[in-house]
Coordinates of C-alpha atoms in Angstrom, one line a residue:
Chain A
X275 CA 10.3 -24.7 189.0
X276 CA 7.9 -22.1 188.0
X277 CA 8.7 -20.0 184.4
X278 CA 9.6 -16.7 184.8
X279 CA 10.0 -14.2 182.4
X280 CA 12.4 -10.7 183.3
X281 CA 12.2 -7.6 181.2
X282 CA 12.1 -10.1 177.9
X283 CA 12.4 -8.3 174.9
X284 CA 13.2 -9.8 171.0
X285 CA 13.6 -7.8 167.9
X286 CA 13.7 -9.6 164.5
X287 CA 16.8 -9.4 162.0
X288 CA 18.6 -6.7 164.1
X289 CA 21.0 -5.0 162.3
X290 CA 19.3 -5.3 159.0
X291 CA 17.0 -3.1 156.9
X292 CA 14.0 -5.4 157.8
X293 CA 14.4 -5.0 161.6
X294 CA 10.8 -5.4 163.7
X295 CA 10.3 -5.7 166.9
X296 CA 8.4 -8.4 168.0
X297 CA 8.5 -8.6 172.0
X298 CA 8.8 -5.5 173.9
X299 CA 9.9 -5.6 178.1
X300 CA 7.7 -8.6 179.4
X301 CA 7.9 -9.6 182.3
X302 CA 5.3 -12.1 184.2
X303 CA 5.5 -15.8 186.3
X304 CA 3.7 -18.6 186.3
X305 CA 2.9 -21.3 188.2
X306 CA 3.8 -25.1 188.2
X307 CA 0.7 -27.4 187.1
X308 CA -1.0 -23.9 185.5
X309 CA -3.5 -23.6 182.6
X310 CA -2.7 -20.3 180.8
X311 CA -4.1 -18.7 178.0
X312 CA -2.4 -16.3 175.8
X313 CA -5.0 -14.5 174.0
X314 CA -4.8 -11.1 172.1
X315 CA -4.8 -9.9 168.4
X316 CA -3.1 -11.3 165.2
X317 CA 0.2 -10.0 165.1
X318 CA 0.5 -8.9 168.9
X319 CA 3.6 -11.2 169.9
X320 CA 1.6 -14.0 170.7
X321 CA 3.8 -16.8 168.6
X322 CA 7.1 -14.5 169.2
X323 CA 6.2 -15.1 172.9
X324 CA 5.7 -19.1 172.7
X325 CA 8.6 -19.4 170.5
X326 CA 10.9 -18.4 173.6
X327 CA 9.7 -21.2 176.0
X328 CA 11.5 -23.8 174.8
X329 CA 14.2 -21.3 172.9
X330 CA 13.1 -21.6 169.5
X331 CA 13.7 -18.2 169.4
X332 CA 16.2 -16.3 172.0
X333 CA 15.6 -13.2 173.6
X334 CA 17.7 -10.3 172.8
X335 CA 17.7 -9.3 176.1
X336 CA 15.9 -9.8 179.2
X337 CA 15.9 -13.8 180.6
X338 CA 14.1 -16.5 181.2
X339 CA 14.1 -19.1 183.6
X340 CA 11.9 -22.5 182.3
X341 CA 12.1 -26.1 183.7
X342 CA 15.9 -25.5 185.2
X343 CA 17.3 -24.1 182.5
X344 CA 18.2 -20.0 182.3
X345 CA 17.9 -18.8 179.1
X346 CA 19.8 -15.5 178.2
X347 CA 20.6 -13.8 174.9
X348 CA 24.2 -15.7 175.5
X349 CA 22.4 -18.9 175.5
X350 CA 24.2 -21.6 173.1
X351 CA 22.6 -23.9 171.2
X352 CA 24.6 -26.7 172.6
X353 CA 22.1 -27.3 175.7
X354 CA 18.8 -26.7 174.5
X355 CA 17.5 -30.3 174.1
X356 CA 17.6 -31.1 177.5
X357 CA 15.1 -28.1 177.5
X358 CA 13.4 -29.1 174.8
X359 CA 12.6 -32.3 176.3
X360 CA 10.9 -30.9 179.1
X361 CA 9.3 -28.1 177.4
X362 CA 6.9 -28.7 174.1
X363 CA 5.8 -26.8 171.3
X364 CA 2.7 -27.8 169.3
X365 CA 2.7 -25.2 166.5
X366 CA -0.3 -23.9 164.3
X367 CA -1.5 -27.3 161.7
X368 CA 0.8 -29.3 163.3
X369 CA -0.3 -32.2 160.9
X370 CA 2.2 -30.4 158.5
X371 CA 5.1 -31.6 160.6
X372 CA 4.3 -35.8 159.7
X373 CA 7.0 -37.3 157.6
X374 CA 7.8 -40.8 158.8
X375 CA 6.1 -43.7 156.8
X376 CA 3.8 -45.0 159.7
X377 CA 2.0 -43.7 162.1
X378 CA 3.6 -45.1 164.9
X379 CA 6.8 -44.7 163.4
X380 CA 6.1 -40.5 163.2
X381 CA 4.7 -40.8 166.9
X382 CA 7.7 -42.2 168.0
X383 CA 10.7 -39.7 166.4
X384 CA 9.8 -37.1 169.3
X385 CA 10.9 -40.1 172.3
X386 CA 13.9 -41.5 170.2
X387 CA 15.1 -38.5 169.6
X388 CA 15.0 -37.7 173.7
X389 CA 16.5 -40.9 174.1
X390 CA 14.0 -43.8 175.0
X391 CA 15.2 -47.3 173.1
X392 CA 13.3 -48.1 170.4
X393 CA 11.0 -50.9 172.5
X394 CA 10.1 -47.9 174.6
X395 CA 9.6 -45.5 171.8
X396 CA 7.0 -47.9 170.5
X397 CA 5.1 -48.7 173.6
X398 CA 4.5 -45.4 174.3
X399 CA 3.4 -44.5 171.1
X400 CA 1.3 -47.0 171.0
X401 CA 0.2 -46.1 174.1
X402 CA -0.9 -42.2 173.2
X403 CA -2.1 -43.1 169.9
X404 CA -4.7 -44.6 171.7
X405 CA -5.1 -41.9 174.5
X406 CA -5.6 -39.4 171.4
X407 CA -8.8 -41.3 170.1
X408 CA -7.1 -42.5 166.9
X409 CA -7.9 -46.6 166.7
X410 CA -5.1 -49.2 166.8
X411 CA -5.4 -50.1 163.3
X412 CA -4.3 -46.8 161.9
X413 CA -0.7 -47.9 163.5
X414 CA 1.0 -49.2 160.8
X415 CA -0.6 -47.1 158.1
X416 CA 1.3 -43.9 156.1
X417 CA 0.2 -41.1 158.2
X418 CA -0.6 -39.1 154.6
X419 CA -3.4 -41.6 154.0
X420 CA -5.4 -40.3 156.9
X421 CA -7.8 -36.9 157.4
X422 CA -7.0 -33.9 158.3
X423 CA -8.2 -33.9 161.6
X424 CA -6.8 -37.4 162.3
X425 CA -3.3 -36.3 161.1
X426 CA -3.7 -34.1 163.7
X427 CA -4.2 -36.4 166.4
X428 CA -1.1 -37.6 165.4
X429 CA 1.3 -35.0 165.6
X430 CA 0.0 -34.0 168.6
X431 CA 0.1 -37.5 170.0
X432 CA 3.9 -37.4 168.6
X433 CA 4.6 -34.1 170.7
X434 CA 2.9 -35.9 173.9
X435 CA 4.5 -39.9 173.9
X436 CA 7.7 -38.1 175.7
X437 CA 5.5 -36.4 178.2
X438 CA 6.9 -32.5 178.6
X439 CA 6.4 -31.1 181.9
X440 CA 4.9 -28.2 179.7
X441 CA 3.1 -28.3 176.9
X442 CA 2.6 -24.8 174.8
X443 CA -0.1 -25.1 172.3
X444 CA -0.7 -22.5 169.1
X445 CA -4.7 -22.5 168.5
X446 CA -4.8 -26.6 168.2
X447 CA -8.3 -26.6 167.6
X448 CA -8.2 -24.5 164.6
X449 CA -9.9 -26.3 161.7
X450 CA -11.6 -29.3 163.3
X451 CA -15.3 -30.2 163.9
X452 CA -16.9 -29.5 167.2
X453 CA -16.4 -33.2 168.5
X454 CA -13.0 -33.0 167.3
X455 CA -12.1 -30.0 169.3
X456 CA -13.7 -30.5 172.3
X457 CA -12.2 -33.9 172.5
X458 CA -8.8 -32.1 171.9
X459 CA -9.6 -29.7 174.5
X460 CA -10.4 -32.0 177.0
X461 CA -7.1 -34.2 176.6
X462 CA -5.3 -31.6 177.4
X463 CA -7.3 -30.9 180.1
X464 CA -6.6 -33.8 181.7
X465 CA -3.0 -34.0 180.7
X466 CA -2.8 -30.7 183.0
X467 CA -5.0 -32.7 186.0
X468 CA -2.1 -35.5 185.6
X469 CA 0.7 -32.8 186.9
X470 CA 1.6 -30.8 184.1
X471 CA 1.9 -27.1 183.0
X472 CA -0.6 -26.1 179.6
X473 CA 0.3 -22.8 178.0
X474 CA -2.4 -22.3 175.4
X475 CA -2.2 -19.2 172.4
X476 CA -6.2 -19.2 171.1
X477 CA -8.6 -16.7 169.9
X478 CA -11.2 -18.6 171.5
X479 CA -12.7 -16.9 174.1
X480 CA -15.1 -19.7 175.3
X481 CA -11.8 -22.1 175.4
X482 CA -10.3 -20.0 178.2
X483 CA -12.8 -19.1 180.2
X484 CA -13.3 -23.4 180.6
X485 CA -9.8 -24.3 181.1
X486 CA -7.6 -21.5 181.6
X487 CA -6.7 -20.4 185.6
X488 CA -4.1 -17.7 184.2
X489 CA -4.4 -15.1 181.6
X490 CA -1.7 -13.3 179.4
X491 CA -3.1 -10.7 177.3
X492 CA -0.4 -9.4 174.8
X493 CA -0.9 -6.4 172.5
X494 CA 2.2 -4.8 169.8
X495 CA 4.6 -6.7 171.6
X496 CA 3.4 -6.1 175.3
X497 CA 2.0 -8.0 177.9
X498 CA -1.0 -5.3 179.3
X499 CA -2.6 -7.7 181.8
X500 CA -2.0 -10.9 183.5
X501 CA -4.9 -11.7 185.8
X502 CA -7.2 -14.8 186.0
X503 CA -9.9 -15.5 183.8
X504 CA -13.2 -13.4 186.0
X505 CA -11.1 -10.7 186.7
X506 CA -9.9 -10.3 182.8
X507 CA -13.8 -10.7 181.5
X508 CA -15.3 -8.8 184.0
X509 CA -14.4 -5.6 182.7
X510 CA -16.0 -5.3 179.3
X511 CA -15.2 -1.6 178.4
X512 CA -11.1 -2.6 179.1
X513 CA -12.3 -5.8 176.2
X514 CA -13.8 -3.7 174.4
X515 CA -11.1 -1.1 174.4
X516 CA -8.6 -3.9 173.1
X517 CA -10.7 -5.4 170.8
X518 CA -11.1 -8.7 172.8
X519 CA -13.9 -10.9 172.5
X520 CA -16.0 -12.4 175.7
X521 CA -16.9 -15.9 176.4
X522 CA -20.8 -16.7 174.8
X523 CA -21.8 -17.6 178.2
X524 CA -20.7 -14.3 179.7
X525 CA -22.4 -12.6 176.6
X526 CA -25.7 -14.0 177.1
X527 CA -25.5 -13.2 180.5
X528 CA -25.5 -9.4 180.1
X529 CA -28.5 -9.3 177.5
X530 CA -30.7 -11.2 180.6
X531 CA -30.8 -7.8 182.0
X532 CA -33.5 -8.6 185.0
X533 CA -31.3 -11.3 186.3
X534 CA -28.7 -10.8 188.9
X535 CA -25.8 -13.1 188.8
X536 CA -23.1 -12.8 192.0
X537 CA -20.1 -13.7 189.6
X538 CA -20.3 -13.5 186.0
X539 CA -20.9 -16.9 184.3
X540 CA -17.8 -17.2 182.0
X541 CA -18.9 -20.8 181.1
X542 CA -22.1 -23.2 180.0
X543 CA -22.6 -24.5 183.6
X544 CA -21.8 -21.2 185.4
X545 CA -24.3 -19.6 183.2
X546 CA -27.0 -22.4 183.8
X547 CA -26.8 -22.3 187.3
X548 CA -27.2 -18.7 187.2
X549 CA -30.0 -19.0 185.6
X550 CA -31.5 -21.6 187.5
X551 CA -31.2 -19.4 190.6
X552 CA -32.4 -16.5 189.3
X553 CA -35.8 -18.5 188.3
X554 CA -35.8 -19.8 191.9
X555 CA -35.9 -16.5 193.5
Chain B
X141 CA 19.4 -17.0 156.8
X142 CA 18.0 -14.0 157.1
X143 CA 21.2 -12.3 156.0
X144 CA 20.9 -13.4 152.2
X145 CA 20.3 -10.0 149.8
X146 CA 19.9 -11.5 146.6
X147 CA 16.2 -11.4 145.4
X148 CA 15.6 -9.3 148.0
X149 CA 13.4 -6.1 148.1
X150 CA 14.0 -3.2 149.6
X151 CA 11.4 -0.6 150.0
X152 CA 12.4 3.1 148.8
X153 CA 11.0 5.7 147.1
X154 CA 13.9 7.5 144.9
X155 CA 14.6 7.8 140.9
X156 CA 16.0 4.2 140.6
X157 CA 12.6 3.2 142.2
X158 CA 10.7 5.0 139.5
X159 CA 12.3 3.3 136.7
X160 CA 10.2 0.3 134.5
X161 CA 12.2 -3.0 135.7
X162 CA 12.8 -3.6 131.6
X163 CA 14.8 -0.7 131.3
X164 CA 17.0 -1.6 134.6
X165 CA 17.3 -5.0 133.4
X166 CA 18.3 -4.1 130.0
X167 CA 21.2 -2.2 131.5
X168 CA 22.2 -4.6 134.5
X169 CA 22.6 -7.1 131.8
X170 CA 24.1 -5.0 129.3
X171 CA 26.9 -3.4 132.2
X172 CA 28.6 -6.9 132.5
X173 CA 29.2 -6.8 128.6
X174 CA 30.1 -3.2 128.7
X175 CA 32.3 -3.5 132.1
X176 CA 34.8 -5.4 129.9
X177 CA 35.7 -2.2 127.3
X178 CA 37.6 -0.6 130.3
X179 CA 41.0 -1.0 130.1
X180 CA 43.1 1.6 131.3
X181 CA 42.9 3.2 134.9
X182 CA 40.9 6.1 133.1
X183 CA 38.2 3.6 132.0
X184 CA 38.1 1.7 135.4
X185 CA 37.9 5.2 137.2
X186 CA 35.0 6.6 134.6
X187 CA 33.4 3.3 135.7
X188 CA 33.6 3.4 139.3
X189 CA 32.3 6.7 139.2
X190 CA 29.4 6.1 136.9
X191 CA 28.5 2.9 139.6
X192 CA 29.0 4.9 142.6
X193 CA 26.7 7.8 141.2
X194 CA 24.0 4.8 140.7
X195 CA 24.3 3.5 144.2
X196 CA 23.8 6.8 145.8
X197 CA 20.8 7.3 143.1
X198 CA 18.8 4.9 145.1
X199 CA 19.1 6.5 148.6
X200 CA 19.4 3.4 150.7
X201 CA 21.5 2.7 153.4
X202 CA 25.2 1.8 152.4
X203 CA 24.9 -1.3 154.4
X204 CA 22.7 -2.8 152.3
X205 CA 25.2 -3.1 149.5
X206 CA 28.0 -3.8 152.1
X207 CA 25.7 -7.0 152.5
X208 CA 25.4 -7.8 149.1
X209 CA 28.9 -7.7 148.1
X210 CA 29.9 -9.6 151.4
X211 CA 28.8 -13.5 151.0
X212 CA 31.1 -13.2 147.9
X213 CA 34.2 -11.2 149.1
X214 CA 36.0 -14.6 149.3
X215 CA 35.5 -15.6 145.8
X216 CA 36.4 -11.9 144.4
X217 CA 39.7 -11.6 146.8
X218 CA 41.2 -15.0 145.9
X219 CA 40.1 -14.5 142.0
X220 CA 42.4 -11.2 142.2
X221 CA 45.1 -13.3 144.6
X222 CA 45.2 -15.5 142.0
X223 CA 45.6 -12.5 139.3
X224 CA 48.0 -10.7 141.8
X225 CA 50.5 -13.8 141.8
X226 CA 50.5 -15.5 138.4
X227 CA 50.7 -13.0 135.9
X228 CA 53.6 -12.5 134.2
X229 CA 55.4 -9.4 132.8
X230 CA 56.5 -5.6 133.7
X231 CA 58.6 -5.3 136.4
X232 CA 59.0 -7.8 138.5
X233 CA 59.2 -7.1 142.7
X234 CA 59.3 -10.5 144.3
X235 CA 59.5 -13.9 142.8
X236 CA 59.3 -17.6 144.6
X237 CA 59.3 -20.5 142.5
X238 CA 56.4 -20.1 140.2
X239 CA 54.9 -17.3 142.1
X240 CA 55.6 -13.3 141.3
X241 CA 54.2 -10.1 142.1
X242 CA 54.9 -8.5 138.8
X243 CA 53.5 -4.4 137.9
X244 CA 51.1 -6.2 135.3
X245 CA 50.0 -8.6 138.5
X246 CA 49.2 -6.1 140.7
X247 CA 47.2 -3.8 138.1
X248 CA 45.4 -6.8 137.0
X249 CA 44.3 -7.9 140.5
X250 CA 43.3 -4.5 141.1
X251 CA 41.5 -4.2 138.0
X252 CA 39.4 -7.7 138.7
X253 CA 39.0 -6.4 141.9
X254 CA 37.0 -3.5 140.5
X255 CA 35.2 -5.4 137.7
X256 CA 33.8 -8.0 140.1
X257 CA 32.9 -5.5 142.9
X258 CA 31.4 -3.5 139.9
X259 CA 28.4 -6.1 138.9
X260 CA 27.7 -7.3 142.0
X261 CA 26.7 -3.6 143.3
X262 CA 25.0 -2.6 139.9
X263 CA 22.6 -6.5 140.3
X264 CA 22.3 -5.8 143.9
X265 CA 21.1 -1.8 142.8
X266 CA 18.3 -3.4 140.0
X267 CA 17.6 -6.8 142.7
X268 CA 16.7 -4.7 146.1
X269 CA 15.0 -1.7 143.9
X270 CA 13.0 -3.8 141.8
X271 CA 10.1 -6.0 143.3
X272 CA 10.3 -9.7 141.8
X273 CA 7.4 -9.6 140.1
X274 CA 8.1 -6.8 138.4
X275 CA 11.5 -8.5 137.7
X276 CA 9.3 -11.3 136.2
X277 CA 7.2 -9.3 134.0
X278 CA 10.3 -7.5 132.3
X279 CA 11.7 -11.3 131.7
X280 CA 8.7 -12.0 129.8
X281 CA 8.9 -8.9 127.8
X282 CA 12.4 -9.6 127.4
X283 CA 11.3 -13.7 125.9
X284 CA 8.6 -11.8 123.7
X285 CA 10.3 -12.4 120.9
X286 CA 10.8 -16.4 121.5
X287 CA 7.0 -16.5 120.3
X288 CA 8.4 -17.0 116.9
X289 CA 9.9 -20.1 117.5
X290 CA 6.4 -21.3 119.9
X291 CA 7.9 -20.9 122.5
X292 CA 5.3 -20.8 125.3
X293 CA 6.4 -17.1 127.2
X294 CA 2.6 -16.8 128.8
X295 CA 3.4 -20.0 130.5
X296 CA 6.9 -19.8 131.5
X297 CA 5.7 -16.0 133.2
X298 CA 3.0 -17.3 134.6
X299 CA 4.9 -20.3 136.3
X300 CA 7.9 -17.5 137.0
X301 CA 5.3 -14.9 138.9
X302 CA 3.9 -17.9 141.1
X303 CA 7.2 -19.4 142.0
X304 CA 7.9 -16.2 142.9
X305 CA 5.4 -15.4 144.9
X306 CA 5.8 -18.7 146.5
X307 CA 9.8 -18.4 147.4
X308 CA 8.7 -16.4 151.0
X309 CA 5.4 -19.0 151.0
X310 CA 7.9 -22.0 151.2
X311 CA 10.5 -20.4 153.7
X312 CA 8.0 -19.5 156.0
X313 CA 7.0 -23.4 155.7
X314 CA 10.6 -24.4 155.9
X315 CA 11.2 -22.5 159.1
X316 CA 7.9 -23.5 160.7
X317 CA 8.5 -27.3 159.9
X318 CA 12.2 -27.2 161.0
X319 CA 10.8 -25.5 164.2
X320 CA 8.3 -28.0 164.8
X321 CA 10.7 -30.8 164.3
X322 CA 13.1 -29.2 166.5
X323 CA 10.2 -28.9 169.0
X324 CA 10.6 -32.8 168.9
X325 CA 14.5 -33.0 169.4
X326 CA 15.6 -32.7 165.4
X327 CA 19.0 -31.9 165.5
X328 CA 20.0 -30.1 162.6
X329 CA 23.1 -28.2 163.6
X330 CA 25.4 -31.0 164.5
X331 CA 26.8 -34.1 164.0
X332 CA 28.8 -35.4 160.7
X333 CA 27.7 -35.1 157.2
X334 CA 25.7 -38.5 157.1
X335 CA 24.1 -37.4 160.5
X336 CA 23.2 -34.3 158.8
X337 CA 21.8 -35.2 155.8
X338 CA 19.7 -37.6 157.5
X339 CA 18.6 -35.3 159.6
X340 CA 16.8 -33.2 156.7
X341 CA 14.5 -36.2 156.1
X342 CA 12.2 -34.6 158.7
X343 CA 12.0 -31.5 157.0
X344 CA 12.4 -32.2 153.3
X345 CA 9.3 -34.7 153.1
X346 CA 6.6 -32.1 154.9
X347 CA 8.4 -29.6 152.4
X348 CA 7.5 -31.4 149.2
X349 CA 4.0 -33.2 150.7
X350 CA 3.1 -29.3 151.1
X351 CA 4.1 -28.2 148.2
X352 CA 2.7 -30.5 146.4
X353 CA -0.9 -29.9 148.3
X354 CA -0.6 -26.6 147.6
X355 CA 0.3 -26.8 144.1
X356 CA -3.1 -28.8 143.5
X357 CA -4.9 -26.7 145.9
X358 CA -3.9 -23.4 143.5
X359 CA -4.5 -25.6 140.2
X360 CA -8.0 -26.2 141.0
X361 CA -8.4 -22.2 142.5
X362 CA -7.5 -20.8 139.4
X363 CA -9.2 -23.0 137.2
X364 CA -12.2 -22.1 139.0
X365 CA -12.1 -18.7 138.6
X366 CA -11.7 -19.5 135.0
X367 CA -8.1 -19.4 134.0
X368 CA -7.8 -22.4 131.1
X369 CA -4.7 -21.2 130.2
X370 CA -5.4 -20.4 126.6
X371 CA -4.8 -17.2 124.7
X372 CA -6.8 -14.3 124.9
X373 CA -5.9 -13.3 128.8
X374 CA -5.2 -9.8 129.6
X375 CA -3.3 -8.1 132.0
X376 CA -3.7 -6.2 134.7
X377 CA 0.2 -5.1 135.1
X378 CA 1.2 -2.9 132.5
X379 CA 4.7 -1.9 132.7
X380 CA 5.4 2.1 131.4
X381 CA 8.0 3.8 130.1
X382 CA 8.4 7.2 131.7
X383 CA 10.5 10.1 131.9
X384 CA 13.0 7.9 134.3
X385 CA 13.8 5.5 131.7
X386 CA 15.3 7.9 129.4
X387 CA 17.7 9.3 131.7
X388 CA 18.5 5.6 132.8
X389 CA 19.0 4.8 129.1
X390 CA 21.2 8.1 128.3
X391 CA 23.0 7.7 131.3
X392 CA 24.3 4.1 130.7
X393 CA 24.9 5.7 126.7
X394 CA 27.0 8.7 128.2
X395 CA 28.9 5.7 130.1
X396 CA 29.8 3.7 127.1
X397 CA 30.9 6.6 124.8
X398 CA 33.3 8.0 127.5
X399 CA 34.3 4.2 127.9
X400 CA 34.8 3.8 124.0
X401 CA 36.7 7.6 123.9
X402 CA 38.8 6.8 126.8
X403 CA 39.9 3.5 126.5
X404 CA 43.4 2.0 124.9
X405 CA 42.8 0.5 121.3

């Protein structure tokens, strides 16, 4: 059940005086139980690309196979939430998406909606409000009386209590504080280790050279390279052609210019054990 | 709903395009008045004509007015229907009951016809060639006067520009939240009306928490950067009348003299 994308392309309003194109010919697979990263620039198709795996937006031609389900541009709306309920979408703020009046209530619209009774609905929101970090007490508050980074939590607990076998993510760390984030990070992290598939868009470099075992790199539409993580960051003239940034830890590692490292240290620990046997020598 | 025209802009770079948005205002408002001195085929024709010329002045794609006529061809073909059938007079042609397609019907229908078509592509000419703010600032010029009476015209073109410049703001929000929602199984394409209009709870409460946010959010922006709302505040956009405007203005005067010659006293 891997996703697979053929010759996708998707043009904006075609037909109209505004018409842009947003996806151009791509084409790629990926693998059950994966951690990719879609990186590249600000307007490079990045959210036009996420937007198709659960067919927010449909390709105008090209198809897509995802979870059992073929989507084409013929595709009716009629069957989509049975993909939907296997395939999530966490958008950019996603705290903006909170309307219920309680917490758990807002946590548990996502399962009701895919059909759990209303017991269940509960128990498992009760259940990932806690996994999230957020404290039982919080339950049966207005979700609008909360922080930012708490309402967060939230939302994405709501997008997690009915379990998608994928999970896409649109930069869900941006805007919280360190702790925050790498908390984040790491529950999603895990959520992958239980059995599922993570597809995350980020500008943050460091972020996917920890988790990511797959890289999409898009640019004006295109997918230019699909390789894993070491293989993407080792060629630093191809970054620095397409204006990417490298992890911190692979950074550091070329300004220690006496050392000799047998793979390039993408992360904190790679780099530290470099380093460590580098001193030994 | 990406198919809507009105309000619109269309980027271009002919005559119309040139013009100050006062002096196409002006005359959009002024043609539905003036649209209503034709009276004979001679007027409706000298009117046509003088519309047509102004379409192909801006030197956009026909389509685009095809699209703006379009979401209202309904309302414009059953107003003439209506004409076409239950007008009385002439010579009649065909008569059922209370319905007849009388010579006076059918010149009538047409001549609706034409007068509706008429204002919708002269708005949609000024709408898609005119950017909404500068739409805005020739409304406040236009309220000037109303500073006689105290009205407040600063404010109510201050509040116009930033609900303006908040209309593709707010869709963009609407779109993302109904996107998100949908992300979680919102359904809001089917069902009955009660399942529908409960369905927009999930998007109309984000809607107005955000825009409330950002309503303070801009408040306390500009009142940090020292807006207080008082008089005294310049302004940076300074609308200018140019060569353009005069033949906009002795255009639409050529149109209503030949209308006023031309048409049946």
């Amino acid at each position: 059940m891997s996703i697979k994308f053929q010759k996708v392309s998707y043009v904006y309003s075609q037909g109209s005086p505004l018409e842009k194109k947003g996806l151009d010919n791509v084409s790629f697979e990926l693998k059950d139980n994966s951690f990719t990263a879609i990186i590249g620039h600000t307007g490079s198709g990045k959210s036009t690309l996420m937007q198709h795996f659960n067919a927010l937006l449909k390709p105008t031609s090209g198809q897509i196979e995802i979870a059992g389900s073929l989507i084409t541009p013929e595709t009716t709306d009629k069957h989509l939430k049975k993909l939907r309920r296997h395939v999530s979408l966490v958008f950019q703020f996603p705290e903006t998406q909170l309307f219920e009046n309680t917490v758990l209530d807002d946590i548990a619209f996502g399962p009701k909606n895919f059909g759990y009774d209303s017991e269940k609905a509960k128990a498992s929101a009760q259940r990932w409000l806690d996994r999230v970090g957020l404290p039982k007490d919080i339950a049966n508050r207005s979700p609008f009386e909360l922080s930012g980074g708490q309402m967060r939590r939230v939302a994405i607990a709501g997008v997690l209590a009915y379990e998608p076998e994928i999970l896409c993510l649109d930069e869900p760390g941006v805007g919280l504080d360190p702790r925050a984030r790498a908390k984040m990070m790491q529950l999603f992290f895990e959520y992958q280790k239980a059995g599922h598939t993570i597809i995350l868009v980020t500008h943050n470099m460091d972020d996917v050279a920890e988790y990511a075992d797959d890289v999409l790199v898009m640019e004006k539409g295109r997918l230019i390279k699909h390789d894993v993580p070491q293989k993407i960051f080792n060629d630093r003239s191809w970054l620095k052609k397409h204006y990417l940034d490298e992890p911190r830890a692979s950074l550091f590692a070329s300004q220690l210019t006496n050392y000799t490292f047998t793979d390039l240290p993408l992360t904190k620990k790679e780099l530290i054990a470099g380093i460590k046997y580098n001193l030994r020598k | 709903m990406n198919k809507i025209l009105i309000g619109r802009y269309i980027a271009g770079d002919s005559i119309v395009y040139k013009m100050d948005p006062r002096g196409k205002l002006v005359a959009t408002i002024l043609f539905i008045f003036v649209i209503f001195l034709a009276n004979n085929p001679a007027t409706y024709a000298i009117l046509t004509i003088f519309s047509l010329v102004a379409v192909a002045a801006t030197k956009l794609n026909g389509k685009v007015f095809w699209d703006g006529v379009k979401p209202i061809i309904w309302l414009i073909l059953f107003t003439s229907l209506l004409q076409l059938f239950f007008t009385v007079g002439g010579k009649v042609y065909w008569q059922w009951m209370m319905l007849a397609v009388s010579s006076y019907g059918i010149i009538n229908a047409i001549y609706i016809f034409i007068r509706f078509t008429l204002i919708v592509l002269i708005s949609t000419v000024m709408t898609v060639t005119t950017m909404p703010l500068e739409i805005a600032d020739a409304i406040e010029w236009l309220l000037t006067p109303l500073k006689l009476f105290k009205v407040p015209v600063d404010k109510i073109a201050l509040v116009m520009s930033i609900a303006l410049r908040f209309v593709p703001t707010l869709f963009d929000q609407t779109f993302k939240i109904m996107n998100a929602q949908r992300a979680r199984g919102a359904d809001f394409n089917n069902g009955g009306l009660i399942t529908r209009a409960k369905a927009i709870t999930p998007l109309l409460v984000p809607l107005f928490i955000s825009s409330l946010e950002t309503a303070i959010d801009l408040a306390t922006a500009m009142e940090s950067r020292g807006y207080r709302g008082d008089q005294g505040r310049t302004r940076y956009r300074i609308l200018q009348w140019s060569l353009y405007d005069l033949i906009n203005l002795v255009y639409f005067i050529i149109l209503v003299i030949l209308l006023l010659i031309f048409r049946t006293h």
